[in-house]
GROMACS .gro file of C-alpha atoms in nm:
model
  226
    1UNK     CA    1 -15.503  -3.769  -5.807
    2UNK     CA    2 -15.130  -3.828  -5.878
    3UNK     CA    3 -14.995  -4.161  -5.815
    4UNK     CA    4 -14.830  -4.141  -5.471
    5UNK     CA    5 -14.544  -4.409  -5.560
    6UNK     CA    6 -14.455  -4.179  -5.851
    7UNK     CA    7 -14.430  -3.872  -5.648
    8UNK     CA    8 -14.226  -4.061  -5.380
    9UNK     CA    9 -13.995  -4.186  -5.623
   10UNK     CA   10 -13.930  -3.838  -5.770
   11UNK     CA   11 -13.877  -3.699  -5.449
   12UNK     CA   12 -13.648  -3.976  -5.329
   13UNK     CA   13 -13.430  -3.918  -5.663
   14UNK     CA   14 -13.404  -3.556  -5.612
   15UNK     CA   15 -13.305  -3.595  -5.252
   16UNK     CA   16 -13.037  -3.832  -5.329
   17UNK     CA   17 -12.925  -3.656  -5.649
   18UNK     CA   18 -12.893  -3.330  -5.458
   19UNK     CA   19 -12.681  -3.489  -5.169
   20UNK     CA   20 -12.448  -3.637  -5.414
   21UNK     CA   21 -12.424  -3.306  -5.604
   22UNK     CA   22 -12.355  -3.104  -5.291
   23UNK     CA   23 -12.062  -3.342  -5.193
   24UNK     CA   24 -11.900  -3.335  -5.536
   25UNK     CA   25 -11.976  -2.984  -5.665
   26UNK     CA   26 -11.850  -2.794  -5.346
   27UNK     CA   27 -11.477  -2.882  -5.406
   28UNK     CA   28 -11.517  -2.839  -5.782
   29UNK     CA   29 -11.675  -2.500  -5.742
   30UNK     CA   30 -11.428  -2.385  -5.503
   31UNK     CA   31 -11.137  -2.482  -5.711
   32UNK     CA   32 -11.284  -2.318  -6.002
   33UNK     CA   33 -11.334  -1.994  -5.810
   34UNK     CA   34 -10.993  -1.970  -5.685
   35UNK     CA   35 -10.759  -2.138  -5.948
   36UNK     CA   36 -10.546  -1.964  -6.205
   37UNK     CA   37 -10.478  -2.304  -6.395
   38UNK     CA   38 -10.478  -2.277  -6.772
   39UNK     CA   39 -10.688  -2.572  -6.759
   40UNK     CA   40 -10.976  -2.390  -6.590
   41UNK     CA   41 -11.161  -2.300  -6.910
   42UNK     CA   42 -11.140  -2.651  -7.039
   43UNK     CA   43 -11.259  -2.827  -6.729
   44UNK     CA   44 -11.536  -2.569  -6.700
   45UNK     CA   45 -11.635  -2.622  -7.047
   46UNK     CA   46 -11.625  -3.005  -7.006
   47UNK     CA   47 -11.849  -2.987  -6.701
   48UNK     CA   48 -12.085  -2.747  -6.848
   49UNK     CA   49 -12.160  -2.972  -7.152
   50UNK     CA   50 -12.493  -3.094  -7.011
   51UNK     CA   51 -12.618  -2.732  -7.038
   52UNK     CA   52 -12.594  -2.712  -7.406
   53UNK     CA   53 -12.626  -3.096  -7.502
   54UNK     CA   54 -12.974  -3.246  -7.591
   55UNK     CA   55 -13.064  -3.476  -7.290
   56UNK     CA   56 -13.109  -3.764  -7.554
   57UNK     CA   57 -12.729  -3.721  -7.663
   58UNK     CA   58 -12.624  -3.721  -7.311
   59UNK     CA   59 -12.870  -4.018  -7.232
   60UNK     CA   60 -12.718  -4.210  -7.527
   61UNK     CA   61 -12.345  -4.175  -7.425
   62UNK     CA   62 -12.431  -4.244  -7.062
   63UNK     CA   63 -12.615  -4.554  -7.169
   64UNK     CA   64 -12.301  -4.676  -7.356
   65UNK     CA   65 -12.083  -4.590  -7.066
   66UNK     CA   66 -12.321  -4.745  -6.799
   67UNK     CA   67 -12.430  -5.051  -7.035
   68UNK     CA   68 -12.291  -5.410  -6.966
   69UNK     CA   69 -12.028  -5.361  -7.236
   70UNK     CA   70 -11.916  -5.001  -7.108
   71UNK     CA   71 -11.622  -4.929  -6.871
   72UNK     CA   72 -11.865  -4.836  -6.576
   73UNK     CA   73 -12.118  -5.101  -6.640
   74UNK     CA   74 -11.846  -5.380  -6.667
   75UNK     CA   75 -11.709  -5.247  -6.341
   76UNK     CA   76 -12.053  -5.243  -6.155
   77UNK     CA   77 -12.094  -5.620  -6.274
   78UNK     CA   78 -11.749  -5.700  -6.163
   79UNK     CA   79 -11.811  -5.537  -5.821
   80UNK     CA   80 -12.129  -5.726  -5.763
   81UNK     CA   81 -12.349  -5.413  -5.779
   82UNK     CA   82 -12.541  -5.556  -6.093
   83UNK     CA   83 -12.649  -5.379  -6.386
   84UNK     CA   84 -12.704  -4.987  -6.389
   85UNK     CA   85 -12.920  -4.911  -6.687
   86UNK     CA   86 -13.309  -4.918  -6.606
   87UNK     CA   87 -13.251  -4.905  -6.229
   88UNK     CA   88 -13.281  -4.637  -5.973
   89UNK     CA   89 -12.906  -4.637  -5.930
   90UNK     CA   90 -12.856  -4.585  -6.303
   91UNK     CA   91 -13.109  -4.271  -6.309
   92UNK     CA   92 -12.916  -4.127  -6.006
   93UNK     CA   93 -12.586  -4.129  -6.186
   94UNK     CA   94 -12.749  -3.990  -6.486
   95UNK     CA   95 -12.909  -3.708  -6.304
   96UNK     CA   96 -12.588  -3.628  -6.106
   97UNK     CA   97 -12.409  -3.579  -6.457
   98UNK     CA   98 -12.712  -3.409  -6.614
   99UNK     CA   99 -12.766  -3.151  -6.310
  100UNK     CA  100 -12.402  -3.096  -6.211
  101UNK     CA  101 -12.364  -2.768  -6.389
  102UNK     CA  102 -12.679  -2.643  -6.251
  103UNK     CA  103 -12.515  -2.684  -5.899
  104UNK     CA  104 -12.156  -2.594  -5.981
  105UNK     CA  105 -12.228  -2.261  -6.122
  106UNK     CA  106 -12.436  -2.109  -5.850
  107UNK     CA  107 -12.159  -2.230  -5.582
  108UNK     CA  108 -11.877  -2.078  -5.798
  109UNK     CA  109 -12.050  -1.733  -5.838
  110UNK     CA  110 -12.116  -1.738  -5.468
  111UNK     CA  111 -11.742  -1.809  -5.400
  112UNK     CA  112 -11.630  -1.551  -5.652
  113UNK     CA  113 -11.861  -1.284  -5.509
  114UNK     CA  114 -11.685  -1.303  -5.193
  115UNK     CA  115 -11.371  -1.137  -5.332
  116UNK     CA  116 -11.028  -1.203  -5.219
  117UNK     CA  117 -11.017  -0.950  -4.920
  118UNK     CA  118 -11.187  -1.175  -4.648
  119UNK     CA  119 -10.964  -1.476  -4.734
  120UNK     CA  120 -10.659  -1.296  -4.740
  121UNK     CA  121 -10.733  -1.129  -4.393
  122UNK     CA  122 -10.817  -1.473  -4.252
  123UNK     CA  123 -10.474  -1.612  -4.398
  124UNK     CA  124 -10.272  -1.305  -4.231
  125UNK     CA  125 -10.417  -1.449  -3.917
  126UNK     CA  126 -10.236  -1.782  -3.985
  127UNK     CA  127 -10.583  -1.972  -4.062
  128UNK     CA  128 -10.509  -2.290  -4.251
  129UNK     CA  129 -10.671  -2.333  -4.596
  130UNK     CA  130 -10.936  -2.565  -4.444
  131UNK     CA  131 -11.022  -2.329  -4.178
  132UNK     CA  132 -11.047  -2.039  -4.420
  133UNK     CA  133 -11.288  -2.228  -4.623
  134UNK     CA  134 -11.520  -2.352  -4.328
  135UNK     CA  135 -11.478  -2.024  -4.106
  136UNK     CA  136 -11.498  -1.748  -4.411
  137UNK     CA  137 -11.574  -1.853  -4.757
  138UNK     CA  138 -11.847  -2.114  -4.651
  139UNK     CA  139 -12.066  -1.879  -4.425
  140UNK     CA  140 -12.050  -1.587  -4.677
  141UNK     CA  141 -12.133  -1.836  -4.949
  142UNK     CA  142 -12.401  -2.033  -4.758
  143UNK     CA  143 -12.695  -1.849  -4.950
  144UNK     CA  144 -12.534  -1.950  -5.279
  145UNK     CA  145 -12.537  -2.321  -5.150
  146UNK     CA  146 -12.887  -2.301  -5.068
  147UNK     CA  147 -12.956  -2.169  -5.414
  148UNK     CA  148 -12.771  -2.441  -5.586
  149UNK     CA  149 -12.918  -2.722  -5.368
  150UNK     CA  150 -13.282  -2.580  -5.467
  151UNK     CA  151 -13.176  -2.553  -5.830
  152UNK     CA  152 -13.047  -2.894  -5.853
  153UNK     CA  153 -13.327  -3.044  -5.667
  154UNK     CA  154 -13.594  -2.878  -5.891
  155UNK     CA  155 -13.398  -2.970  -6.204
  156UNK     CA  156 -13.389  -3.340  -6.094
  157UNK     CA  157 -13.761  -3.330  -6.037
  158UNK     CA  158 -13.838  -3.203  -6.388
  159UNK     CA  159 -13.581  -3.431  -6.549
  160UNK     CA  160 -13.725  -3.647  -6.845
  161UNK     CA  161 -13.503  -3.704  -7.138
  162UNK     CA  162 -13.208  -3.858  -6.938
  163UNK     CA  163 -13.417  -4.047  -6.716
  164UNK     CA  164 -13.618  -4.187  -7.006
  165UNK     CA  165 -13.297  -4.292  -7.183
  166UNK     CA  166 -13.108  -4.471  -6.901
  167UNK     CA  167 -13.406  -4.574  -6.675
  168UNK     CA  168 -13.693  -4.625  -6.925
  169UNK     CA  169 -14.050  -4.621  -6.802
  170UNK     CA  170 -14.054  -4.908  -6.513
  171UNK     CA  171 -14.338  -4.841  -6.252
  172UNK     CA  172 -14.216  -4.820  -5.878
  173UNK     CA  173 -13.840  -4.826  -6.017
  174UNK     CA  174 -13.779  -4.543  -6.274
  175UNK     CA  175 -14.116  -4.391  -6.359
  176UNK     CA  176 -14.068  -4.026  -6.217
  177UNK     CA  177 -14.310  -3.750  -6.232
  178UNK     CA  178 -14.231  -3.589  -6.577
  179UNK     CA  179 -14.256  -3.956  -6.743
  180UNK     CA  180 -14.599  -4.012  -6.560
  181UNK     CA  181 -14.721  -3.673  -6.710
  182UNK     CA  182 -14.611  -3.788  -7.072
  183UNK     CA  183 -14.785  -4.132  -7.006
  184UNK     CA  184 -15.104  -3.952  -6.912
  185UNK     CA  185 -15.093  -3.715  -7.198
  186UNK     CA  186 -15.031  -3.991  -7.432
  187UNK     CA  187 -15.357  -4.176  -7.285
  188UNK     CA  188 -15.522  -3.848  -7.326
  189UNK     CA  189 -15.592  -3.856  -6.955
  190UNK     CA  190 -15.550  -3.455  -6.919
  191UNK     CA  191 -15.719  -3.446  -6.579
  192UNK     CA  192 -15.464  -3.666  -6.416
  193UNK     CA  193 -15.177  -3.469  -6.610
  194UNK     CA  194 -15.314  -3.154  -6.477
  195UNK     CA  195 -15.240  -3.247  -6.108
  196UNK     CA  196 -14.884  -3.332  -6.153
  197UNK     CA  197 -14.800  -3.062  -6.403
  198UNK     CA  198 -14.981  -2.787  -6.211
  199UNK     CA  199 -14.818  -2.926  -5.886
  200UNK     CA  200 -14.469  -2.904  -6.049
  201UNK     CA  201 -14.538  -2.561  -6.174
  202UNK     CA  202 -14.641  -2.398  -5.838
  203UNK     CA  203 -14.351  -2.588  -5.675
  204UNK     CA  204 -14.093  -2.456  -5.958
  205UNK     CA  205 -14.228  -2.097  -5.933
  206UNK     CA  206 -14.189  -2.108  -5.547
  207UNK     CA  207 -13.845  -2.243  -5.574
  208UNK     CA  208 -13.737  -1.984  -5.814
  209UNK     CA  209 -13.870  -1.717  -5.571
  210UNK     CA  210 -13.663  -1.869  -5.296
  211UNK     CA  211 -13.346  -1.856  -5.502
  212UNK     CA  212 -13.398  -1.491  -5.631
  213UNK     CA  213 -13.470  -1.392  -5.264
  214UNK     CA  214 -13.134  -1.577  -5.143
  215UNK     CA  215 -12.951  -1.393  -5.418
  216UNK     CA  216 -13.063  -1.061  -5.305
  217UNK     CA  217 -12.972  -1.150  -4.935
  218UNK     CA  218 -12.623  -1.256  -5.062
  219UNK     CA  219 -12.585  -0.926  -5.224
  220UNK     CA  220 -12.699  -0.720  -4.920
  221UNK     CA  221 -12.454  -0.942  -4.689
  222UNK     CA  222 -12.165  -0.902  -4.911
  223UNK     CA  223 -12.216  -0.516  -4.910
  224UNK     CA  224 -12.208  -0.493  -4.548
  225UNK     CA  225 -11.860  -0.706  -4.557
  226UNK     CA  226 -11.721  -0.499  -4.801
   0.00000   0.00000   0.00000
């Protein structure tokens, strides 16, 4: 049977990271979907780097950034937060950076799929930009938000490389399910590894099924609005 502490820590990490990502990714995805700035490609490429970088490379630079001699590490020490590497806070930051493009892109696609017409109609009725977003764009893009949240949650649950680089393998603090599977395999405890790996396999399949269903629902809804 899987270690309940490991499962709880993994779910806690995924929930915190997903919440932080929704807060950060929403304005970024909205700006990316609406802007005509020449910096759009540069900023998009910068935030999409985790999609192509090996987790160990990203983890290495995050370790330098969050370490005691790094700018964020020094700042956290001065603010009394304490060290960031090999802590739960540290792996939250690392997972947010690594998972950000997996959340931004579905949101951006959902906003872009709305098109300009519903937004322009709302503005002709003298709706403020804030009201246009919350009353028009957000309701139409809501399935994309759900898909982004599910994808970010699942990606965090399956995270291994970045968590290992930043958090290590500390029981009750940074040892998540992916690392626990590695530990079981390394110890030739295949039965216990099967419990965790099989559970993650089923969970991932169900999550993808929900995402594809939401995408189909979004397409049908946008056809009705067209």
